[in-house]
Short mmCIF file of C-alpha atoms in Angstrom, two decimals:
data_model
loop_
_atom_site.label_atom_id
_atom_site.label_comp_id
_atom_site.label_asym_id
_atom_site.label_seq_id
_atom_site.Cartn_x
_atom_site.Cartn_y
_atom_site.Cartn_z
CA UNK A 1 0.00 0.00 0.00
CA UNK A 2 1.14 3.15 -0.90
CA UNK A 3 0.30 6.69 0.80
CA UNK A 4 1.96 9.73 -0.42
CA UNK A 5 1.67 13.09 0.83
CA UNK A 6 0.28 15.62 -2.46
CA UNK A 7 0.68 19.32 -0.70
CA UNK A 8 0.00 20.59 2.35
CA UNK A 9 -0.84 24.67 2.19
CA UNK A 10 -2.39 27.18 4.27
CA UNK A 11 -6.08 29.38 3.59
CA UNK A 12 -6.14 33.04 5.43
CA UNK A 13 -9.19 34.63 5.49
CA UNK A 14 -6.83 37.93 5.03
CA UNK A 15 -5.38 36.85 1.67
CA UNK A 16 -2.04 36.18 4.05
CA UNK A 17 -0.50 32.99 3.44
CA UNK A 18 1.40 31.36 6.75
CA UNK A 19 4.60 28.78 7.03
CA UNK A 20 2.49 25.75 5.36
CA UNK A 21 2.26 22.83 8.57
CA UNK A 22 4.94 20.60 8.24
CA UNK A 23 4.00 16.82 7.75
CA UNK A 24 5.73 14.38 10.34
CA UNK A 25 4.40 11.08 9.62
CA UNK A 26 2.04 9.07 7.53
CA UNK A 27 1.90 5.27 9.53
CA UNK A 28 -0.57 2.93 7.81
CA UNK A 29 -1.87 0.24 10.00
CA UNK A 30 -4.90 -2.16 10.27
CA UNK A 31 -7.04 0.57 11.51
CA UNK A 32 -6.22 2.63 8.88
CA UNK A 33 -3.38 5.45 7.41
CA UNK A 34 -2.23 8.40 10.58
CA UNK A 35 -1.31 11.52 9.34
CA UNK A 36 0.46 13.70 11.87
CA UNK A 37 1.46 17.42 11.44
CA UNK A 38 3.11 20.14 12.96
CA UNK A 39 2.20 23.62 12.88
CA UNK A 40 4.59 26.90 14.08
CA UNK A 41 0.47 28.91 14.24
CA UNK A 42 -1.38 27.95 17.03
CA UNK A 43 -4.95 29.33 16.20
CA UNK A 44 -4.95 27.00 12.88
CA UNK A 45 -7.52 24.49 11.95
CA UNK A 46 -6.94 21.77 9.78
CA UNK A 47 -9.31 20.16 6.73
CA UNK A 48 -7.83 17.29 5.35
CA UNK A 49 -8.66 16.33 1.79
CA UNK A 50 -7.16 13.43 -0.01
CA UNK A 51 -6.70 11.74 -3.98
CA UNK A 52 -6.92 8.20 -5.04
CA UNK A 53 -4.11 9.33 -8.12
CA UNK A 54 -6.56 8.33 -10.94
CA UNK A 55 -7.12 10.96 -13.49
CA UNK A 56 -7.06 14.35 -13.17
CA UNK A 57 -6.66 15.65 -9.19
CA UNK A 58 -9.94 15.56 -7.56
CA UNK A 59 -9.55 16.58 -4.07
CA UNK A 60 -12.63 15.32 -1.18
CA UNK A 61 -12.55 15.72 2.35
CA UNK A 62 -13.73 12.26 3.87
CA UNK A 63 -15.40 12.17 7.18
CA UNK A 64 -13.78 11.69 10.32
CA UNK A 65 -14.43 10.89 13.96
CA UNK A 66 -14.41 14.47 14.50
CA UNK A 67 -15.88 17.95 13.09
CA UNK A 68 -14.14 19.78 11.24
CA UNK A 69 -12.21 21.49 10.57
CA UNK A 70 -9.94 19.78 13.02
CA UNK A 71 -8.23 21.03 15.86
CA UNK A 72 -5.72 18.66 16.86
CA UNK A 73 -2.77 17.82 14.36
CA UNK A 74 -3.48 14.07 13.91
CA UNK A 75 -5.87 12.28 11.17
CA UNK A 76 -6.86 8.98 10.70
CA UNK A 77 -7.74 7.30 7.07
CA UNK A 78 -10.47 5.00 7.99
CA UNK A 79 -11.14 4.62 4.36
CA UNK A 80 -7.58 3.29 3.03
CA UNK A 81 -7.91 0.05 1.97
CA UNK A 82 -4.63 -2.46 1.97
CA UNK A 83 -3.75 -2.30 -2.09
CA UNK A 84 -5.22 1.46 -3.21
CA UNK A 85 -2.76 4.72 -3.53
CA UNK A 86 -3.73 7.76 -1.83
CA UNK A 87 -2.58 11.58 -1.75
CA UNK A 88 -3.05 13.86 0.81
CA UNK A 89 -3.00 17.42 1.67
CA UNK A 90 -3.59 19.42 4.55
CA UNK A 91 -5.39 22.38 4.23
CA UNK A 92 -4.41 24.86 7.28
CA UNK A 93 -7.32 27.64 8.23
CA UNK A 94 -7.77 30.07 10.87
CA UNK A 95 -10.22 29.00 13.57
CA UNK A 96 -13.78 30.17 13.69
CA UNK A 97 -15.93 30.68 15.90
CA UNK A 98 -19.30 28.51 14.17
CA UNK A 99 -22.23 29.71 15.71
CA UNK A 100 -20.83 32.69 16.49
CA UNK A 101 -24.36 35.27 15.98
CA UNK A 102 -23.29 38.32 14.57
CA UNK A 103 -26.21 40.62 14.14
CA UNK A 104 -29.74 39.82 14.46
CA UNK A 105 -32.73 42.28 12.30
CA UNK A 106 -36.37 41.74 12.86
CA UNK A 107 -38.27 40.39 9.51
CA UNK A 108 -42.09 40.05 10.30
CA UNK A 109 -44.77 39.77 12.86
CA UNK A 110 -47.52 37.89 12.25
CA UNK A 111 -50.79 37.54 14.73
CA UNK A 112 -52.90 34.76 15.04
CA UNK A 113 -55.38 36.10 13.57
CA UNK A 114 -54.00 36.67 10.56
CA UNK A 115 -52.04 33.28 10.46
CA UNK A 116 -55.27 31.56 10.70
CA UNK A 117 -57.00 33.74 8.29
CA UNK A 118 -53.97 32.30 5.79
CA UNK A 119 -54.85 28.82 6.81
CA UNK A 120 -58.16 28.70 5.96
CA UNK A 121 -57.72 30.78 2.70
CA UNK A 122 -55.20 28.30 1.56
CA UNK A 123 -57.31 25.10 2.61
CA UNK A 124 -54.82 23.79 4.85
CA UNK A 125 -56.01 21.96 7.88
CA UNK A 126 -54.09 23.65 10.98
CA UNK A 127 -54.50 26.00 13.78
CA UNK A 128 -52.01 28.27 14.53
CA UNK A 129 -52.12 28.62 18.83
CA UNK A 130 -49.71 32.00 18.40
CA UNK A 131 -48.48 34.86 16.85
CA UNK A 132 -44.98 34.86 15.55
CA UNK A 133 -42.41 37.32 15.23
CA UNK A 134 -39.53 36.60 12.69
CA UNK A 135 -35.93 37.36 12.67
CA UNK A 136 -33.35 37.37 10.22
CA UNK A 137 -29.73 36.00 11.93
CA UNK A 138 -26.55 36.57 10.33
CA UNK A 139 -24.00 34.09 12.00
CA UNK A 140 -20.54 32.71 11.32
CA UNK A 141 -20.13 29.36 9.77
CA UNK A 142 -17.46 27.83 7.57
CA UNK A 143 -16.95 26.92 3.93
CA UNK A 144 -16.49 23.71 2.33
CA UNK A 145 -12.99 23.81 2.46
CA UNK A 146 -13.52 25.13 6.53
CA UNK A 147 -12.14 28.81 5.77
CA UNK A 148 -14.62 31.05 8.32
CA UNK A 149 -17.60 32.85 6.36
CA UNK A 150 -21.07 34.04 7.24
CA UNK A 151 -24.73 32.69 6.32
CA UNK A 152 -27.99 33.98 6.90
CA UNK A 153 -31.21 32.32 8.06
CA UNK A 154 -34.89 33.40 9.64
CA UNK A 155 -35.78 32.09 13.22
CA UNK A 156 -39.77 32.02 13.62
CA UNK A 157 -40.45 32.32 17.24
CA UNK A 158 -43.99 32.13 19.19
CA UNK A 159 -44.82 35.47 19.99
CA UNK A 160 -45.83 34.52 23.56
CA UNK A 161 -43.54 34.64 27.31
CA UNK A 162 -43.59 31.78 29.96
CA UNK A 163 -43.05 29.03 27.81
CA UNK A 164 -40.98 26.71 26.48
CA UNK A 165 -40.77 25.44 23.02
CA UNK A 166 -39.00 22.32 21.08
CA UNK A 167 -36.41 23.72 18.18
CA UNK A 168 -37.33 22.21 14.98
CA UNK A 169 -34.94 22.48 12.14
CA UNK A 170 -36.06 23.36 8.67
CA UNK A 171 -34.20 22.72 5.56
CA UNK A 172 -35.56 24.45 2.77
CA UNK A 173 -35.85 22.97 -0.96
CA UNK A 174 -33.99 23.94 -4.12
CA UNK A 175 -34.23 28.07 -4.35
CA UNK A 176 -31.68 29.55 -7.28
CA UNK A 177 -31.87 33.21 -5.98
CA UNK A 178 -30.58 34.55 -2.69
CA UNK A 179 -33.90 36.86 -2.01
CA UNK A 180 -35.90 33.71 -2.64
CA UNK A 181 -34.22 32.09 1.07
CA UNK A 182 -35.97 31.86 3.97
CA UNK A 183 -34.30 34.74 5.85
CA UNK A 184 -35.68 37.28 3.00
CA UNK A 185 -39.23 38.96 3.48
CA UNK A 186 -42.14 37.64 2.46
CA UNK A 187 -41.00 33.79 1.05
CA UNK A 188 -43.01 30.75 0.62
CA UNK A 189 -40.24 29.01 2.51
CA UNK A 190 -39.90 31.75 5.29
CA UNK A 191 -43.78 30.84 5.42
CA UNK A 192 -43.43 27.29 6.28
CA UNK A 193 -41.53 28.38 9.63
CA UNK A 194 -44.15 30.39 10.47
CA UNK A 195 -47.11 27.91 10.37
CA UNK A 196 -44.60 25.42 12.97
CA UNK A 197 -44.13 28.58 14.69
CA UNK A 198 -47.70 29.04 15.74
CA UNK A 199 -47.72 26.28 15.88
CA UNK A 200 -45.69 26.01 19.24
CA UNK A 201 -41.96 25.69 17.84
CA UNK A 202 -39.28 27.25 17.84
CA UNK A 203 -37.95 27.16 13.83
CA UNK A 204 -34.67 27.41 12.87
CA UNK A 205 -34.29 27.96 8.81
CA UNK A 206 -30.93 28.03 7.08
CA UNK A 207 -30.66 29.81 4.38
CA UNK A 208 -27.36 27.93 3.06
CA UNK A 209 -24.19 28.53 2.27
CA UNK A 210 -24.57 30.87 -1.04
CA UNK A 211 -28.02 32.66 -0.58
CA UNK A 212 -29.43 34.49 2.02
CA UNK A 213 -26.34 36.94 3.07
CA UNK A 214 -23.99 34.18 2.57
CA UNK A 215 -21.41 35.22 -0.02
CA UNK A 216 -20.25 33.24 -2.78
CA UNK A 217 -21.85 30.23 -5.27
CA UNK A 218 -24.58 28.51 -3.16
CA UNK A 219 -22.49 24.85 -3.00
CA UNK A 220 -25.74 22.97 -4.07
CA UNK A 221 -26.23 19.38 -2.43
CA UNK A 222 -22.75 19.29 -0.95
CA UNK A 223 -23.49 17.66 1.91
CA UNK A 224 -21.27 18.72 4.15
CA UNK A 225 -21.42 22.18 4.24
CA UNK A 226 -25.67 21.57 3.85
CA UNK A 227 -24.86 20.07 7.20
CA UNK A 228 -22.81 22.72 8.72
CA UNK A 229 -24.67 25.92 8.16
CA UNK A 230 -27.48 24.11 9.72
CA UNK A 231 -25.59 23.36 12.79
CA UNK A 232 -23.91 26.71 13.34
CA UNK A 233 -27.83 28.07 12.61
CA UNK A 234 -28.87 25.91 15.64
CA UNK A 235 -26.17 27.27 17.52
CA UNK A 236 -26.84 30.90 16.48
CA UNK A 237 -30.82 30.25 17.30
CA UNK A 238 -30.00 28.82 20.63
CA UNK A 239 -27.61 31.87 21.48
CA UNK A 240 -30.31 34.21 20.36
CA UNK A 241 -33.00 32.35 22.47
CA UNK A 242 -30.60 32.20 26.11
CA UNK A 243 -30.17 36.29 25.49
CA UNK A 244 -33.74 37.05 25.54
CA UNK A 245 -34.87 34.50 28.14
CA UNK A 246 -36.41 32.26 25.65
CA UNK A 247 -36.73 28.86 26.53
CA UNK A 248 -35.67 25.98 24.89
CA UNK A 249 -37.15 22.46 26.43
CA UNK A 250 -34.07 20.51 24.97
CA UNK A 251 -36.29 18.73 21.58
CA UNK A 252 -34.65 18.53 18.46
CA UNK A 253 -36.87 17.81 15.34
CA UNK A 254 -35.62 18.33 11.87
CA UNK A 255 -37.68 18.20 8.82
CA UNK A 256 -37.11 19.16 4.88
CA UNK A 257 -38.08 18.86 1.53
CA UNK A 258 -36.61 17.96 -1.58
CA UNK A 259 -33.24 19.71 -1.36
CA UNK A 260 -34.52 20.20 2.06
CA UNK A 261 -34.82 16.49 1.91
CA UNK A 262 -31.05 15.91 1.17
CA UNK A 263 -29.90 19.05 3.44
CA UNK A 264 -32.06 17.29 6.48
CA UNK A 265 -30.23 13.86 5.81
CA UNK A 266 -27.13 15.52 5.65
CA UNK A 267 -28.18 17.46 9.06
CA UNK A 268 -29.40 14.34 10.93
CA UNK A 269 -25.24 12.34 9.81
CA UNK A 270 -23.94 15.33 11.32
CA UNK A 271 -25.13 15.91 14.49
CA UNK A 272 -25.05 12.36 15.84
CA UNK A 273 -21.54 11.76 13.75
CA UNK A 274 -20.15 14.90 15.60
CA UNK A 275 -22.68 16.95 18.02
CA UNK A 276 -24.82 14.49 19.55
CA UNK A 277 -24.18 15.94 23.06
CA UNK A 278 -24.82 19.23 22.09
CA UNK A 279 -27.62 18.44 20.01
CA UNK A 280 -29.62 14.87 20.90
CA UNK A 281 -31.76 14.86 17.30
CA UNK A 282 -35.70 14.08 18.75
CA UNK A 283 -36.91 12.80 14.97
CA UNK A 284 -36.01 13.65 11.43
CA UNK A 285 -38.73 13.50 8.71
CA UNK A 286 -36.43 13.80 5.39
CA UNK A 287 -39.05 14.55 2.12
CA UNK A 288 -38.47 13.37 -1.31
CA UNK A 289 -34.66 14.19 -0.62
CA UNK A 290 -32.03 12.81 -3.82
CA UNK A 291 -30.25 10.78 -1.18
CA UNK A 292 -28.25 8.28 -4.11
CA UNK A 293 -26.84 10.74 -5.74
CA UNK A 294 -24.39 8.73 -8.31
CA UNK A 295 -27.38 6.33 -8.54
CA UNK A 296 -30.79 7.12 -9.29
CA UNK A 297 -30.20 10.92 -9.45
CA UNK A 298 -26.93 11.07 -11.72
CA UNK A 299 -28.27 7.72 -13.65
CA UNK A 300 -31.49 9.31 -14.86
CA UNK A 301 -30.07 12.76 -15.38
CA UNK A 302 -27.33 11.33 -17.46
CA UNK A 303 -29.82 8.48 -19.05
CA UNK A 304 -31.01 11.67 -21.09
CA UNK A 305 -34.18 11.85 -19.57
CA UNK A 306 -36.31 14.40 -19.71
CA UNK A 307 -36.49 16.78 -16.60
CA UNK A 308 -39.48 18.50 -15.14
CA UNK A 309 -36.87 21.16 -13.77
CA UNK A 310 -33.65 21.36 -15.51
CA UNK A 311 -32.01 23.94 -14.18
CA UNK A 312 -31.83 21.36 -10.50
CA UNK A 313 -28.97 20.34 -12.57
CA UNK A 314 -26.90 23.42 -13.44
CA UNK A 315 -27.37 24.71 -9.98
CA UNK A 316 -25.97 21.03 -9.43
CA UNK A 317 -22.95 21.28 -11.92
CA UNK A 318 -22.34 25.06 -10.51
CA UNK A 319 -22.50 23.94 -6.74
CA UNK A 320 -19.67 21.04 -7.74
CA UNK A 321 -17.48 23.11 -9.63
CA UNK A 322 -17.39 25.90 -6.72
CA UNK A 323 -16.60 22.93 -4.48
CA UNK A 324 -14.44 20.27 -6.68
CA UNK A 325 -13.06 22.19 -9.42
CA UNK A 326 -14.00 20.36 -12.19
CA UNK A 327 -12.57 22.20 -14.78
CA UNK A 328 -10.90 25.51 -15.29
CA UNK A 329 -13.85 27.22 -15.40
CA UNK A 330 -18.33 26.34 -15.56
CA UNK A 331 -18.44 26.43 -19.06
CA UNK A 332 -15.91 24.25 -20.02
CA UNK A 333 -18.94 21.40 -18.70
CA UNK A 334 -20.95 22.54 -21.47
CA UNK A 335 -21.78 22.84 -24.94
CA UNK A 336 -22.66 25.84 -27.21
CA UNK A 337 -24.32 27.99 -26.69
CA UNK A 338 -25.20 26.69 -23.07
CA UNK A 339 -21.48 27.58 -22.18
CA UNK A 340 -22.22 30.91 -22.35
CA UNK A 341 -25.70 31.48 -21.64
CA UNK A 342 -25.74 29.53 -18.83
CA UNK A 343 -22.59 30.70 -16.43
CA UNK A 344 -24.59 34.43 -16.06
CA UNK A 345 -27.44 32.62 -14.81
CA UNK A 346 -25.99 31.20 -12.15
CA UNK A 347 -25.18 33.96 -9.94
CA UNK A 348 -27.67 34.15 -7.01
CA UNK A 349 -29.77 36.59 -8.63
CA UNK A 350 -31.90 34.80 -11.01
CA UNK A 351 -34.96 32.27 -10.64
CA UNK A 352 -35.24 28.91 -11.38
CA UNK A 353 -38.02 29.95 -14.26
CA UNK A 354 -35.15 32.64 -16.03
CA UNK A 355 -32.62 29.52 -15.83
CA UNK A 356 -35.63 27.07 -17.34
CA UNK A 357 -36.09 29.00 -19.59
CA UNK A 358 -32.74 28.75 -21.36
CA UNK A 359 -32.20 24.96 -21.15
CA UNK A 360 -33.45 21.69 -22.81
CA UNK A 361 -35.66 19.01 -21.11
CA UNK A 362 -32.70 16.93 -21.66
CA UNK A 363 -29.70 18.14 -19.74
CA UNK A 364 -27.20 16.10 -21.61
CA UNK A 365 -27.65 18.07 -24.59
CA UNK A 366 -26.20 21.36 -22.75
CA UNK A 367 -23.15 18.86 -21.47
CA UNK A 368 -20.03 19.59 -23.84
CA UNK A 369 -20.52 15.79 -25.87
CA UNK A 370 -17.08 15.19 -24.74
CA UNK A 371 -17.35 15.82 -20.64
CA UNK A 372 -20.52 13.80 -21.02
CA UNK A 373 -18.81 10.93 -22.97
CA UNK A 374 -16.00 11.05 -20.36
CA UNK A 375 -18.27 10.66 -17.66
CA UNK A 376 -20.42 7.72 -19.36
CA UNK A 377 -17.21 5.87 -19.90
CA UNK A 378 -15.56 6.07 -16.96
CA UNK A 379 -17.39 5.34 -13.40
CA UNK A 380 -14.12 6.88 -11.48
CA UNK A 381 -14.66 10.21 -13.32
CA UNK A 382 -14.44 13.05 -10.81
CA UNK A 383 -18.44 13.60 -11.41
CA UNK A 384 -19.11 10.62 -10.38
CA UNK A 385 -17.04 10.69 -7.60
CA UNK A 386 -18.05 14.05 -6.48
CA UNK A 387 -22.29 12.49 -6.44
CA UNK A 388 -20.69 9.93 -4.51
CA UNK A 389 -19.45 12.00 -2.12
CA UNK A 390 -22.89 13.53 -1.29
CA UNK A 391 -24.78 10.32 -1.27
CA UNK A 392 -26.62 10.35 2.00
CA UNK A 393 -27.39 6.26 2.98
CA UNK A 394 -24.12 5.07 4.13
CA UNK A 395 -24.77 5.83 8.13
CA UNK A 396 -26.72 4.68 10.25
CA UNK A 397 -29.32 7.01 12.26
CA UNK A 398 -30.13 6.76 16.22
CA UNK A 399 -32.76 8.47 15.86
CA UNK A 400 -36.70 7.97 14.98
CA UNK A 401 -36.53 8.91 10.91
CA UNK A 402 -39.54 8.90 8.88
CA UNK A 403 -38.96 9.06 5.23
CA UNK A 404 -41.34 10.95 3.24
CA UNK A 405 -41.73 10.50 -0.59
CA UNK A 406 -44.28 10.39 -2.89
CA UNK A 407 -44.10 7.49 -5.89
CA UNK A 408 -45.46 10.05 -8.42
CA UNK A 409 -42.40 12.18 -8.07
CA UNK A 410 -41.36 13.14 -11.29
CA UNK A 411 -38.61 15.39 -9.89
CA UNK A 412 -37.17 13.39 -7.53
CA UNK A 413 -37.30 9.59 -8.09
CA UNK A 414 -38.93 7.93 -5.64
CA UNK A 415 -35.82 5.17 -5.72
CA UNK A 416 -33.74 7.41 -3.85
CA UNK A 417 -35.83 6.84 -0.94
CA UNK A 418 -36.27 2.99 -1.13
CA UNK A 419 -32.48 2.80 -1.75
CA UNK A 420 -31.61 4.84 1.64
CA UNK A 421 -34.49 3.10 3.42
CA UNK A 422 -33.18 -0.53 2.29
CA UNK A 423 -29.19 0.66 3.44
CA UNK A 424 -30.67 1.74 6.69
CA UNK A 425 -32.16 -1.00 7.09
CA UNK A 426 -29.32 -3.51 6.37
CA UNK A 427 -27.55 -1.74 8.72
CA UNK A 428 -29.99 -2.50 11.79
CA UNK A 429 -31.69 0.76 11.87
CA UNK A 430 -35.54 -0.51 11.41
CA UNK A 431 -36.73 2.45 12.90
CA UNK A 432 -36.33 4.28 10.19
CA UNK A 433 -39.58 4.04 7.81
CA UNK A 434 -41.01 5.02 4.49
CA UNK A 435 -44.21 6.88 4.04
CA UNK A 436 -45.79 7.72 1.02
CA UNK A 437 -48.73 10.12 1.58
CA UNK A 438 -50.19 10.04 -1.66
CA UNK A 439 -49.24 8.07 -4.38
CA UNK A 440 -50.67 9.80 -7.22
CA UNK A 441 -48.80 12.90 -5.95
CA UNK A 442 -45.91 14.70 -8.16
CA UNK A 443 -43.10 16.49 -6.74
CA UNK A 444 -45.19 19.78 -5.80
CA UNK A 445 -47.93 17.93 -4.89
CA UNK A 446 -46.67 15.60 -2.00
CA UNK A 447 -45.31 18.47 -0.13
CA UNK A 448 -49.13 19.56 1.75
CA UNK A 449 -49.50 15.99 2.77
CA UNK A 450 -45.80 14.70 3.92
CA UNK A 451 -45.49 18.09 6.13
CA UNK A 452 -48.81 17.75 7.67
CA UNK A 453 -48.30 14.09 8.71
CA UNK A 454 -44.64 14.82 9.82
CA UNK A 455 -45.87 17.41 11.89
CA UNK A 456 -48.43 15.36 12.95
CA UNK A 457 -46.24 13.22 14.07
CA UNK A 458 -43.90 15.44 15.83
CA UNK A 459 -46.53 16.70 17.83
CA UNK A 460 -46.88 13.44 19.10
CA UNK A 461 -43.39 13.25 20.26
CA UNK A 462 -43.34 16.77 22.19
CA UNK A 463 -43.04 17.42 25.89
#
């Protein structure tokens, strides 16, 4: 077996670039290959990425048995296997302080009243119990690569003293413009946390890395920074709460749907992987989330079949090559005139309709022919490893889960779910089930029923 140390460089937030760590060992063993560092900065962090040597680099973080970035100077390989090459380089960063709530501006107020009077306009059967008063919190986080940067996201509160409420996290679904997030005024999604809000809950909604306030390409489905804005929103929401008195009772419930789906999987791996003493997960209800990524997801998008919502996967290709560097540049991926009139699109300030609008059905005819025959040749292509890197259903959740998903789905195949329920299963978690509220339903149409029986369902569970 052979392990060989790539590069090992250092990321200021300043522009500044530090003595790189120097590397002092790389042991492999049974359990795995130790890489050990020394650093001359004390107040660096440490992402570690690593290469299997085939093709052109492509550069993944794996997990650990620790968040990162890390703060000690040691790594273990868990997934080095006894006859495969690897390359490694440590990525040096300052530390941050996640969580870390910056500023905090009021949004909306809603009463009762008038929640109610939008309930029974829109023919949805619930009672909102409270007013709610919204807030927009700006808080610091990390990037995928761990570098400190801010994100955005709303907290819907009850508008009512001398209680104490569960936190329920909500992951919002695919969004292409920042003002469409759940921290801007007047949103659908914003909306959502405002019917569990008077509902009785807390609600905590990330806006993502990439919209809201964040800065930068919103990394869509990357798991792992999904996962970490959410936490460091929790943390932000709790901090927020304790200054004003308000009081948490110590539930966790987490819901989402479609990329809310995936972002709430991603959420739910995190915090038991990593935070499950700061933050025991009650339930999870993940909804019509693309959980197989390099299977059902990347197999029918690549099949050439035709897609309700094609622009899911430019935001897709745009999210990867801010993350994995692909190629030189976005439009390099595709073909005339796509390569041009796509890129501008894909900025944060456009809508999912203005990015329709400018793409076939069939995505693989924007694909430049020879990316797309690359990838349809080769199953180690760095596409196909970077899907595989966000596929959600290699874990194993504590937790109650309920899978949501509707078999009509023509957005998101209904397959994902079976495959993560099936993996979950194998691996003795048999709590977890799959629920399909109505199997007529399409993508748009499942989300009324799967968030009224999750939340049905979480009310059972409160204190």
């Amino acid at each position: 077996m052979a392990a060989l140390l790539a590069t090992v460089f250092t990321v200021s937030t300043t522009g500044q670039s530090a003595a790189p760590p120097r590397i002092d060992s790389i042991v492999s063993g049974l359990a795995g290959t130790i890489l050990s560092w020394n650093d001359t900065v004390p107040d660096h962090a440490y992402t570690v990425q690593t290469w299997n040597g085939v093709g052109a680099p492509f550069w993944r973080a794996p997990r650990t048995g620790f968040p990162w970035p890390l703060e000690q100077r040691q790594w273990t390989d868990t997934e080095q296997t006894e006859n495969s090459r690897r390359f490694y380089r440590v990525v040096a960063v300052p530390k941050t302080a996640r969580g870390l709530l910056i500023s905090v501006t009021p949004v909306v107020s809603y009463t009762q009243f008038e929640i109610n009077l939008y309930l029974t306009l829109a023919n949805i059967p619930l009672t909102a119990n409270y007013g709610v008063q919204v807030q927009k919190l700006v808080y610091e986080t990390i990037d995928p690569v761990g570098v400190r940067t801010i994100a955005s996201g709303a907290l819907a509160l009850p508008d009512v003293s001398g209680k104490s409420w569960p936190l329920v996290s909500y992951q919002h679904g695919t969004v292409a413009a920042r003002d469409e997030a759940p921290s801007a005024p007047g949103t659908m999604e914003q909306l959502l946390g405002v019917l569990l809000a008077g509902s009785g809950y807390a609600a905590a909604l990330p806006d993502y890395l990439g919209l809201g306030d964040s800065p930068g390409i919103h990394p869509y489905h990357h798991a792992a920074s999904e996962a970490t804005a959410a936490v460091d929103m929790l943390r932000a929401s709790r901090a927020y709460c304790q200054g004003r008195g308000i009081v948490l009772n110590g539930q966790l419930f987490l819901v989402g749907y479609s990329q809310g789906g995936h972002a709430t999987m991603a959420l739910h791996r995190e915090l038991e992987e990593y935070h499950a003493v700061e933050f025991p997960v009650t339930a999870s209800a993940p909804m019509a989330g693309a959980y197989d990524m390099s299977g059902m997801t990347g197999g029918a998008a690549l099949a050439g079949e035709p897609m309700p919502n094609p622009y899911y996967f430019a935001l897709l290709l745009s999210g990867y090559q801010s993350v994995y560097h692909l190629a030189d540049e976005l439009g390099d991926l595709l073909a005339p005139p796509y390569n041009v009139l796509l890129p501008p699109l894909l900025d944060g300030n456009h809508s999912g309709g203005e990015i329709n609008a400018v793409l076939p059905n069939d995505i693989t005819e924007a694909l430049d022919p020879g990316y797309l025959a690359a990838m349809r040749a080769n199953p180690e292509h760095p596409m196909w490893q970077a899907l595989r890197d966000n596929d959600l259903y290699r874990w194993t959740p504590r937790a109650p889960m309920r899978l949501y998903h509707c078999a009509g789905d023509g957005d998101v195949q209904f397959a994902n779910s079976q495959v993560a329920l099936a993996s979950f299963h194998e691996r003795g978690a048999t709590h977890v089930v799959l629920i399909d509220p109505d199997p007529t339903a399409d993508h748009g149409d499942c989300v009324l029923p799967a968030m009224l029986d999750a939340k049905k369902w979480f009310d059972s569970l409160r204190r």
